[in-house]
PDB file of C-alpha atoms in Angstrom:
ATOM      1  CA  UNK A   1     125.290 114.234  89.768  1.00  0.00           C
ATOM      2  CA  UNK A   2     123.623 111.597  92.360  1.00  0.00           C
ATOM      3  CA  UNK A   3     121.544 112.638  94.520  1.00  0.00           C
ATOM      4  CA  UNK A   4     122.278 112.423  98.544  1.00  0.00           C
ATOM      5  CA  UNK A   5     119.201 110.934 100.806  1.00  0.00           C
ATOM      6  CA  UNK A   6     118.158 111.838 104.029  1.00  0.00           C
ATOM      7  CA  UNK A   7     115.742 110.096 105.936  1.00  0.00           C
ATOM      8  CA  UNK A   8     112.860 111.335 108.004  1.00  0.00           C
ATOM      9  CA  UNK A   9     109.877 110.528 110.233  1.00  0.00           C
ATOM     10  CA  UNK A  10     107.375 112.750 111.419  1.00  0.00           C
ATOM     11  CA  UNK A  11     107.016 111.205 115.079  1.00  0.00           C
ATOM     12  CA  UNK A  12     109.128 113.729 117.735  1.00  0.00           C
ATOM     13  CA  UNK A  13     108.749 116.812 115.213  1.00  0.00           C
ATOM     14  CA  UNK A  14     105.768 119.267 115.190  1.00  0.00           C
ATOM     15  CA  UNK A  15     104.811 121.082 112.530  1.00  0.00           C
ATOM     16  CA  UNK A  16     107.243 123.720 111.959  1.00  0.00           C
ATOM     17  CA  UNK A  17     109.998 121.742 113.426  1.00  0.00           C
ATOM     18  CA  UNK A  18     109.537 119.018 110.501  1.00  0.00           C
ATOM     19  CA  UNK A  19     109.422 121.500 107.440  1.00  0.00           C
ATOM     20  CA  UNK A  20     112.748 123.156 108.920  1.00  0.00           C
ATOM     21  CA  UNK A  21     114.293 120.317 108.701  1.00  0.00           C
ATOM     22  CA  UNK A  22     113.540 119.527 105.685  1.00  0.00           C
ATOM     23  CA  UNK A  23     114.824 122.807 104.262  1.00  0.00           C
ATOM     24  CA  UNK A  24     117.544 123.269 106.742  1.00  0.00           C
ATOM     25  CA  UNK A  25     118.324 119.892 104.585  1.00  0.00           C
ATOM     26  CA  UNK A  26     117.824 121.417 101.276  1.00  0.00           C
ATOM     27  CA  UNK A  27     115.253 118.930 100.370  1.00  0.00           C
ATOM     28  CA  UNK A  28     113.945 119.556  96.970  1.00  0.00           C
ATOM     29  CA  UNK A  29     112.369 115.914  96.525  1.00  0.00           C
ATOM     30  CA  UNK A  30     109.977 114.225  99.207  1.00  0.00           C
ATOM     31  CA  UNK A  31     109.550 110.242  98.793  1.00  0.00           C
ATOM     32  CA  UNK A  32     106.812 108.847 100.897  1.00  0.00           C
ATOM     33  CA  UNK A  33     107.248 105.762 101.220  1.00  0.00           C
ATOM     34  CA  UNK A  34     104.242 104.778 103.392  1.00  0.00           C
ATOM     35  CA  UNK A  35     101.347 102.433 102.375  1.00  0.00           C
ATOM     36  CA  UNK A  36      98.855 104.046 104.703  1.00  0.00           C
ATOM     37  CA  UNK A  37      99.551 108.068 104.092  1.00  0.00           C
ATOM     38  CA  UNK A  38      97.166 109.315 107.110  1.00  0.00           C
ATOM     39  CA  UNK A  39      97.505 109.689 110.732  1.00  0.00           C
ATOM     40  CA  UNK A  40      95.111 109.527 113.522  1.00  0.00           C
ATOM     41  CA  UNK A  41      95.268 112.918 116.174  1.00  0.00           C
ATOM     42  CA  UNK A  42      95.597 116.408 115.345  1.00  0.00           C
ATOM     43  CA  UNK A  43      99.026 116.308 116.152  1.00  0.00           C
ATOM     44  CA  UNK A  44     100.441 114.795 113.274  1.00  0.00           C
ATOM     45  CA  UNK A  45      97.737 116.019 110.764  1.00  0.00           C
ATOM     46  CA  UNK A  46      99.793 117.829 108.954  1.00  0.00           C
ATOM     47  CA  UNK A  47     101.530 114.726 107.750  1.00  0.00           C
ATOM     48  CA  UNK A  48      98.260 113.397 105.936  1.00  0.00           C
ATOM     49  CA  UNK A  49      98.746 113.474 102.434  1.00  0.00           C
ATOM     50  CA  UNK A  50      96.633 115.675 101.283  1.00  0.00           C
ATOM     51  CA  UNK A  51      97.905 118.561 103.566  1.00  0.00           C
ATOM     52  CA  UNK A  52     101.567 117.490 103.327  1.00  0.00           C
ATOM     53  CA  UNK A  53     101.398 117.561  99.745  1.00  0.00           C
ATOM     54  CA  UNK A  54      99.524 121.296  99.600  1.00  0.00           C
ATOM     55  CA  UNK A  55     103.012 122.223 102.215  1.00  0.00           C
ATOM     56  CA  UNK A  56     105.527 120.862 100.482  1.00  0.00           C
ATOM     57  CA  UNK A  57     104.781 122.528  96.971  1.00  0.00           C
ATOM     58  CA  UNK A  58     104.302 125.559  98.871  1.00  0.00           C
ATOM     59  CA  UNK A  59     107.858 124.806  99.859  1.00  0.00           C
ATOM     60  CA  UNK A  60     108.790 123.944  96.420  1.00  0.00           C
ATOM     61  CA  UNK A  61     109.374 120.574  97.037  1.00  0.00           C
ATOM     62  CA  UNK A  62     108.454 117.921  94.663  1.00  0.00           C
ATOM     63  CA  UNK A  63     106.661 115.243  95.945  1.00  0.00           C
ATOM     64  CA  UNK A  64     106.240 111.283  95.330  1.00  0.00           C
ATOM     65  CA  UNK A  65     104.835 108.526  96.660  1.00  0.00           C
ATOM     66  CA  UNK A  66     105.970 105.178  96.652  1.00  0.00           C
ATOM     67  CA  UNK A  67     103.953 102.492  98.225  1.00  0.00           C
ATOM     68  CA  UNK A  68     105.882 100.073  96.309  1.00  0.00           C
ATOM     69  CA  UNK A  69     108.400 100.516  99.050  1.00  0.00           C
ATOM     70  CA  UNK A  70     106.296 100.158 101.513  1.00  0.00           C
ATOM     71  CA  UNK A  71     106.127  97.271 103.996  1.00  0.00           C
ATOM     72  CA  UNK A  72     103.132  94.798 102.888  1.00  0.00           C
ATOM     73  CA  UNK A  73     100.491  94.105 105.679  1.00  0.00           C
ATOM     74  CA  UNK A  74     101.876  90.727 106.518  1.00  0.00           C
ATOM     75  CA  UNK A  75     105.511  92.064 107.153  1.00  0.00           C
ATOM     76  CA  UNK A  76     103.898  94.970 109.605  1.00  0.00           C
ATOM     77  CA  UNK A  77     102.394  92.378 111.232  1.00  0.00           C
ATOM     78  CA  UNK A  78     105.368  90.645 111.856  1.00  0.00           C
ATOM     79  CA  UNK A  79     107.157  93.946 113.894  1.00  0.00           C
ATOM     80  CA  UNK A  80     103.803  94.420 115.578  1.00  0.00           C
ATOM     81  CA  UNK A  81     104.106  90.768 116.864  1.00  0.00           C
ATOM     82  CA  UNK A  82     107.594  91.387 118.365  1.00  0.00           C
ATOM     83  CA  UNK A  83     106.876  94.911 119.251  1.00  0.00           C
ATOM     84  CA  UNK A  84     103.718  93.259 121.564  1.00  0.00           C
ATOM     85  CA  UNK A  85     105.954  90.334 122.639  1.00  0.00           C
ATOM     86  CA  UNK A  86     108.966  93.060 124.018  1.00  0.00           C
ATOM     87  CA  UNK A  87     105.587  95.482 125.123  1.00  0.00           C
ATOM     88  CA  UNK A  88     107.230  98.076 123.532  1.00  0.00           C
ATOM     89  CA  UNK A  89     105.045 101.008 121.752  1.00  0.00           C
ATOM     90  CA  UNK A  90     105.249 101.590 118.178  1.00  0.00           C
ATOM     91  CA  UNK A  91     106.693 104.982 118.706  1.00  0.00           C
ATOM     92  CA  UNK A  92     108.984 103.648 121.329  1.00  0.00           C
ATOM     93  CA  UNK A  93     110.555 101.423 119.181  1.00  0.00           C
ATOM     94  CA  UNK A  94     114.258 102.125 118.461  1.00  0.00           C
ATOM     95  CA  UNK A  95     114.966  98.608 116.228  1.00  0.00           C
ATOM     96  CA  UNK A  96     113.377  96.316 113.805  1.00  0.00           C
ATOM     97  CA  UNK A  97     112.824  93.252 114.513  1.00  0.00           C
ATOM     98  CA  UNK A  98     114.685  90.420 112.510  1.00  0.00           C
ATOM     99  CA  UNK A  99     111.799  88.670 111.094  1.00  0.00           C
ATOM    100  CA  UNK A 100     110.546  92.244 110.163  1.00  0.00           C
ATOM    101  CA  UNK A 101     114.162  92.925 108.555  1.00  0.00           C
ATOM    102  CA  UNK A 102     113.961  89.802 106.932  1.00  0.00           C
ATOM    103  CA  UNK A 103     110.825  89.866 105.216  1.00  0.00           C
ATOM    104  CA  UNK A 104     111.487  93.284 103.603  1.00  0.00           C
ATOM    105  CA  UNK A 105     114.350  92.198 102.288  1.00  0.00           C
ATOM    106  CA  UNK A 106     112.075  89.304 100.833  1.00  0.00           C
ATOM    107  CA  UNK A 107     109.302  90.868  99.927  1.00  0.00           C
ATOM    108  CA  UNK A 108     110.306  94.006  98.759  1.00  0.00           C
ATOM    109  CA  UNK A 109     114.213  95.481  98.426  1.00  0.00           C
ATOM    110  CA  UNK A 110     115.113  91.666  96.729  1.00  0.00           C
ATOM    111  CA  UNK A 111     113.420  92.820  93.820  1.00  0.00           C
ATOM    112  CA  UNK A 112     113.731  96.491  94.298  1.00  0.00           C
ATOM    113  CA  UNK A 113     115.902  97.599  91.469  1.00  0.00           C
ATOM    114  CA  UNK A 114     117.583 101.008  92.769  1.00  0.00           C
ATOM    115  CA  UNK A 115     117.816 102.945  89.705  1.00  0.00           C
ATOM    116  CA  UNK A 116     114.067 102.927  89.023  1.00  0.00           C
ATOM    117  CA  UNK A 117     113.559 105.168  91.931  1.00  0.00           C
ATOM    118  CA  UNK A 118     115.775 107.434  90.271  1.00  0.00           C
ATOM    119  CA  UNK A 119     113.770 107.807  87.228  1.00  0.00           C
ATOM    120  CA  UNK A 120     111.138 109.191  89.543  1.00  0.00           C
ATOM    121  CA  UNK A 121     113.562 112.477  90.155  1.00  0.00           C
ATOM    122  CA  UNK A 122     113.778 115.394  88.481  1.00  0.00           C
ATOM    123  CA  UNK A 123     117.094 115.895  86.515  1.00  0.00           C
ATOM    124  CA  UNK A 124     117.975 118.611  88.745  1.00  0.00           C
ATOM    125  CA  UNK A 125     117.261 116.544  92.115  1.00  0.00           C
ATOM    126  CA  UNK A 126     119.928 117.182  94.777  1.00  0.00           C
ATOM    127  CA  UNK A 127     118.160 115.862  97.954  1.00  0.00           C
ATOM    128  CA  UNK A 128     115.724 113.601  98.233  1.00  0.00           C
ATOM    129  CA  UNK A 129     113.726 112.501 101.715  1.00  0.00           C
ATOM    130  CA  UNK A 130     112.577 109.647 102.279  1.00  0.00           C
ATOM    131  CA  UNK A 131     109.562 109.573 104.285  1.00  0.00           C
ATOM    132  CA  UNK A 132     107.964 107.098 106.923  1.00  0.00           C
ATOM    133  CA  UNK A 133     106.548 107.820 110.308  1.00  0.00           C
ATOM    134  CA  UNK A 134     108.862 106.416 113.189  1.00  0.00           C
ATOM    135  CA  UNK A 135     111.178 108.551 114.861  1.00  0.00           C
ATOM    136  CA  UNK A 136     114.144 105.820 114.771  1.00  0.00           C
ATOM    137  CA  UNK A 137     115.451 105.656 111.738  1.00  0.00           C
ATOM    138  CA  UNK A 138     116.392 101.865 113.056  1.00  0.00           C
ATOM    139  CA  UNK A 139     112.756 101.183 113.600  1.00  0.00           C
ATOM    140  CA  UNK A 140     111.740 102.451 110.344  1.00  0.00           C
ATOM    141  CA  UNK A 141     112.121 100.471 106.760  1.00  0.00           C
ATOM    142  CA  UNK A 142     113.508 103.446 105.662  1.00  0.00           C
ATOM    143  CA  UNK A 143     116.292 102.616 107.118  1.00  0.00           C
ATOM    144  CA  UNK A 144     116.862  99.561 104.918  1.00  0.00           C
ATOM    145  CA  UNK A 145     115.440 100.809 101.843  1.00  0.00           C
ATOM    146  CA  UNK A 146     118.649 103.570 102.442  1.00  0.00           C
ATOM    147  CA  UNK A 147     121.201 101.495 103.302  1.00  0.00           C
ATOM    148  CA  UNK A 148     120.441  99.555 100.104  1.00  0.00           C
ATOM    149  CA  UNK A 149     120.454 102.844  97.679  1.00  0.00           C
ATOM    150  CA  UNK A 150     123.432 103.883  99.461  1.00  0.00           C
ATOM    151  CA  UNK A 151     125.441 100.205  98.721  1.00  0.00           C
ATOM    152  CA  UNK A 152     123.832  99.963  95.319  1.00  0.00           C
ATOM    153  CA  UNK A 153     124.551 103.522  93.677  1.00  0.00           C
ATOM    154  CA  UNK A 154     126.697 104.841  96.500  1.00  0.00           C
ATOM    155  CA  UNK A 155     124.731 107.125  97.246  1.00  0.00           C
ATOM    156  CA  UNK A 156     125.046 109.599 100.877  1.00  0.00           C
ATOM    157  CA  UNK A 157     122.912 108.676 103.597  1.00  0.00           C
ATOM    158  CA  UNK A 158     121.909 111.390 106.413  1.00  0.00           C
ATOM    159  CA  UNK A 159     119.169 110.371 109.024  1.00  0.00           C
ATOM    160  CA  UNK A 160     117.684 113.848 110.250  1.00  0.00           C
ATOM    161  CA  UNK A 161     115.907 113.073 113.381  1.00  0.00           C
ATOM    162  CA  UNK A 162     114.094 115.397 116.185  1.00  0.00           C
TER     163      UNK A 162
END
């Protein structure tokens, strides 16, 4: 059976708000796909790795990270360039820009082969997250990296936001 994805960020949901989604969701596999797995502020601490991780297998939710997936430096650069240019705050941001869009593709879902990322599940995975930190789903590369699992091995997207 294939697995459905949902995709989630942590900016808009507070502590308890983001781990009931995730099992109102049924989430039994959590993908970070972040290069940088900390945040600044007490509010999203709980979204730092090392406590996220402790939660989620509390929750009995199996958890990997792939920074593979993860926008390199140079492409970040690029979205914090237009989101400067537009004056628009990184957690106000509700698109990518097209440069940004562009040079994921490039740099990282060209040569992403799908079914790898599979091979990372359990056998029994039903629902996996994948994890990044904007609100938007359209602001996030999660976005992209879904819409290309969900093309490639037609798999069901969800986007659970706050």
């Amino acid at each position: 059976m294939k697995p459905k994805i949902v995709t989630i960020g942590v900016y808009g949901f507070d502590e308890s708000s983001f781990f009931e989604a995730l099992r109102e969701a049924e989430v039994d596999t959590f993908c970070d796909i972040r290069s940088r797995r900390g945040l600044r502020g007490a509010t999203y601490a709980f979204a730092n790795s090392q406590r996220l991780q402790a939660r989620l297998a509390d929750l009995g939710i199996h958890y990997i990270h792939r920074k593979d997936l993860a926008p390199a430096k140079v492409t970040r650069d690029k979205q914090a360039e237009a989101d400067k240019a537009a004056k628009i705050a990184k957690r106000k941001r509700t698109v990518l820009n097209e440069a940004f869009i562009e040079a994921y593709h490039s740099d990282c879902l060209s040569t992403f082969e799908p079914a790898s990322l599979l091979n990372d599940f359990e056998v029994d995975t039903q629902v996996v997250a994948l994890f990044c930190v904007e609100r938007e789903p359209e602001a996030c590369h999660r976005s992209l990296l879904a819409a290309k699992l969900a093309t490639v091995l037609n798999l069901e997207v969800e986007h659970i936001v706050p």
